[in-house]
Amino acid sequence: MKNSVITRITGTGSCLPEQIVTNEDLSKVVDTSDEWISSRTGIRERHLAKDETTASMAAEAGMRAMQDAGIGAEEVDLLIVGTITGDYVTPSTSCEVQEILGAVNAVAFDINAACAGFMFALHTAHAYLQSGIYKTALVLGAETLSKIMDWKDRSTCVLFGDGAGAAVVRAFEKGKAEDKAAGGILAFEQGSDGRKGKVLSCLGRRNNNPLIENPFIPSYVSMNGQEVYKFAVNTVPASIQKVLELAGLETGDIKYFVLHQANIRILQAVAKRLKADMEKFPVSLDHCGNISAASVPILLDEMNRKGMLEKGDKIVMSGFGGGLTWASAVLEW
Ligand code: COA
């Protein structure tokens, strides 16, 4: 079965919470300013959940992706959500989404790879589809990061937002007359470095049994911004170079680099190292902030809905973040 299958994205969707919070709004909560945030990060506003949950946003994004792909929920046989902010420890966000959508024939599970979560989920779906085990996957990235922020810590809380993005990924047999049986996902590369996990972390629930003396203290995201910046500007260009090599392509062959939306300066540094024009790096962080696993699929959906993607376009997608984790793919639209 291997190598006789093309896997391609046939539909995209996204969902952002209704509430928009500007930098100006945040300056009333913490000691910051629009000037500081926008000049250092490019972020101007973000959507923060009120009633929305990680699963409700993921389900909405998933429904829009299925509509775009023209498939029904019962056709999905694999449902994977990249998230670090599920509503429950168990059930998984993917099982919640399965229930909401009525994707009764799907096997559903979550992947924790922080800001690379959607890309790890996409690679997992790609491998399952390539092997012939499943045919139709719904791949999502969904986060309610606002619930793990310390809203007194101006160095982190201004950077993040909430939302969800989704893609339908389907298997097609190579060589068939169907026009979808060509192109698709051409190459993937991913990696992890657990030794540097503490530069961007959020402690989980602690042991709270009655024999333990220290009371449970909730923990929030903590980050060494400069270390994360260094990691991103070194690892991401290398990962992209590697995946381009695997696909037998060069930077100049790529129409768009759809990168995780952490910081405009990271995007600019990656563009410079790849010797690529910044116009090839679409941006959603200005109105979304960093939505971890949801950033890449939300941006992809925005591009798709604006008609920026044409059949045959070659694009690179890349996610990177906590873990540390990173993953890049080349695909032909
Ligand atoms: N508003 C105003 N001042 C702030 C602030 C805010 N929101 N956050 C931090 N500051 C202050 C600091 O307290 C510090 O003040 P001091 O010099 O008086 O001590 C000053 O700004 C500089 O802080 P520093 O952390 O050195 O800033 P920086 O230039 O490194 O920029 C980031 C901080 C976070 C923008 C930058 O490190 C970065 O982009 N890192 C990557 C983060 C990222 O993308 N993470 C997610 C990856 S998935």
Short mmCIF file of N, CA and C and ligand atoms in Angstrom, two decimals, residues 31-33 36-37 40-41 115 154-155 158-160 200 223 225-226 228-229 260 262-263 265-266 290 320-322, ligand 1:
data_model
loop_
_atom_site.label_atom_id
_atom_site.label_comp_id
_atom_site.label_asym_id
_atom_site.label_seq_id
_atom_site.Cartn_x
_atom_site.Cartn_y
_atom_site.Cartn_z
N ASP A 31 0.70 46.07 33.43
CA ASP A 31 1.52 47.24 33.10
C ASP A 31 2.18 47.03 31.73
N THR A 32 1.46 47.37 30.67
CA THR A 32 1.99 47.19 29.32
C THR A 32 1.41 48.28 28.42
N SER A 33 1.75 48.23 27.14
CA SER A 33 1.22 49.24 26.22
C SER A 33 1.12 48.63 24.83
N TRP A 36 4.58 48.65 23.21
CA TRP A 36 5.51 47.58 23.59
C TRP A 36 5.11 46.28 22.89
N ILE A 37 3.85 45.93 22.98
CA ILE A 37 3.42 44.62 22.45
C ILE A 37 3.56 44.60 20.93
N ARG A 40 7.29 44.67 19.60
CA ARG A 40 8.12 43.48 19.86
C ARG A 40 7.55 42.19 19.30
N THR A 41 6.24 42.19 19.05
CA THR A 41 5.63 40.91 18.64
C THR A 41 4.81 40.99 17.35
N CYS A 115 2.83 24.04 20.45
CA CYS A 115 2.58 24.83 19.23
C CYS A 115 2.83 24.04 17.95
N ARG A 154 2.92 40.07 32.75
CA ARG A 154 2.84 40.79 31.46
C ARG A 154 3.77 40.19 30.40
N SER A 155 4.78 39.41 30.86
CA SER A 155 5.73 38.88 29.87
C SER A 155 5.14 37.70 29.10
N VAL A 158 0.28 38.69 27.35
CA VAL A 158 -0.02 39.53 26.19
C VAL A 158 0.19 38.79 24.86
N LEU A 159 0.83 37.62 24.93
CA LEU A 159 1.27 36.96 23.69
C LEU A 159 0.25 35.98 23.10
N PHE A 160 -0.67 35.49 23.93
CA PHE A 160 -1.45 34.33 23.50
C PHE A 160 -2.93 34.65 23.27
N LEU A 200 9.79 26.64 28.09
CA LEU A 200 8.39 27.03 27.87
C LEU A 200 7.54 25.93 28.48
N MET A 223 7.86 31.15 30.70
CA MET A 223 8.64 31.11 29.47
C MET A 223 9.92 31.94 29.60
N GLY A 225 11.64 33.84 27.23
CA GLY A 225 11.35 34.34 25.88
C GLY A 225 12.57 34.34 24.96
N GLN A 226 13.72 34.71 25.52
CA GLN A 226 14.90 34.81 24.66
C GLN A 226 15.40 33.44 24.21
N VAL A 228 13.45 30.79 23.85
CA VAL A 228 12.47 30.30 22.87
C VAL A 228 12.73 30.95 21.52
N TYR A 229 13.04 32.23 21.55
CA TYR A 229 13.32 32.97 20.31
C TYR A 229 14.52 32.34 19.58
N HIS A 260 3.82 28.69 12.23
CA HIS A 260 3.21 28.96 13.53
C HIS A 260 3.35 30.44 13.84
N ALA A 262 3.89 32.92 16.25
CA ALA A 262 4.32 33.26 17.60
C ALA A 262 4.68 34.74 17.70
N ASN A 263 5.39 35.23 16.71
CA ASN A 263 5.98 36.56 16.82
C ASN A 263 6.45 36.99 15.43
N ARG A 265 8.77 38.92 14.61
CA ARG A 265 10.23 38.95 14.51
C ARG A 265 10.79 37.55 14.19
N ILE A 266 10.12 36.52 14.71
CA ILE A 266 10.54 35.14 14.38
C ILE A 266 10.29 34.90 12.89
N ASN A 290 -0.72 34.36 19.54
CA ASN A 290 -0.20 32.99 19.41
C ASN A 290 -1.25 32.03 19.97
N PHE A 320 6.22 24.99 15.75
CA PHE A 320 7.35 24.85 16.68
C PHE A 320 6.94 25.41 18.03
N GLY A 321 7.46 24.80 19.09
CA GLY A 321 7.12 25.33 20.40
C GLY A 321 7.49 24.41 21.54
N GLY A 322 6.69 24.47 22.61
CA GLY A 322 6.97 23.77 23.86
C GLY A 322 7.23 22.29 23.67
N1 COA B 1 4.87 45.20 28.42
C1 COA B 1 5.85 46.04 28.79
N2 COA B 1 7.05 45.64 29.19
C2 COA B 1 7.29 44.32 29.22
C3 COA B 1 6.32 43.37 28.85
C4 COA B 1 5.07 43.86 28.44
N3 COA B 1 4.06 43.05 28.05
N4 COA B 1 6.85 42.13 28.97
C5 COA B 1 8.12 42.29 29.41
N5 COA B 1 8.37 43.61 29.56
C6 COA B 1 9.61 44.21 30.00
C7 COA B 1 10.45 43.33 30.87
O1 COA B 1 10.02 43.38 32.21
C8 COA B 1 11.83 43.91 30.67
O2 COA B 1 11.93 45.03 31.49
P1 COA B 1 13.32 45.36 32.24
O3 COA B 1 14.33 45.56 31.14
O4 COA B 1 13.02 46.60 33.00
O5 COA B 1 13.63 44.18 33.09
C9 COA B 1 11.79 44.41 29.23
O6 COA B 1 10.42 44.49 28.87
C10 COA B 1 12.52 43.49 28.29
O7 COA B 1 12.09 42.16 28.52
P2 COA B 1 12.64 40.98 27.69
O8 COA B 1 11.98 39.72 28.13
O9 COA B 1 14.13 41.03 27.65
O10 COA B 1 12.09 41.37 26.24
P3 COA B 1 12.49 40.81 24.86
O11 COA B 1 13.04 41.89 24.03
O12 COA B 1 13.22 39.50 24.94
O13 COA B 1 11.06 40.46 24.24
C11 COA B 1 9.57 38.62 23.86
C12 COA B 1 10.22 39.53 24.90
C13 COA B 1 8.71 37.63 24.62
C14 COA B 1 8.70 39.46 22.94
C15 COA B 1 10.70 37.89 23.04
O14 COA B 1 11.64 37.31 23.93
C16 COA B 1 10.15 36.81 22.17
O15 COA B 1 9.49 37.09 21.19
N6 COA B 1 10.41 35.52 22.48
C17 COA B 1 9.79 34.42 21.80
C18 COA B 1 8.53 34.09 22.53
C19 COA B 1 7.61 33.19 21.78
O16 COA B 1 7.39 33.40 20.61
N7 COA B 1 7.08 32.18 22.46
C20 COA B 1 6.17 31.25 21.93
C21 COA B 1 6.87 30.30 21.03
S1 COA B 1 5.84 29.01 20.59
#
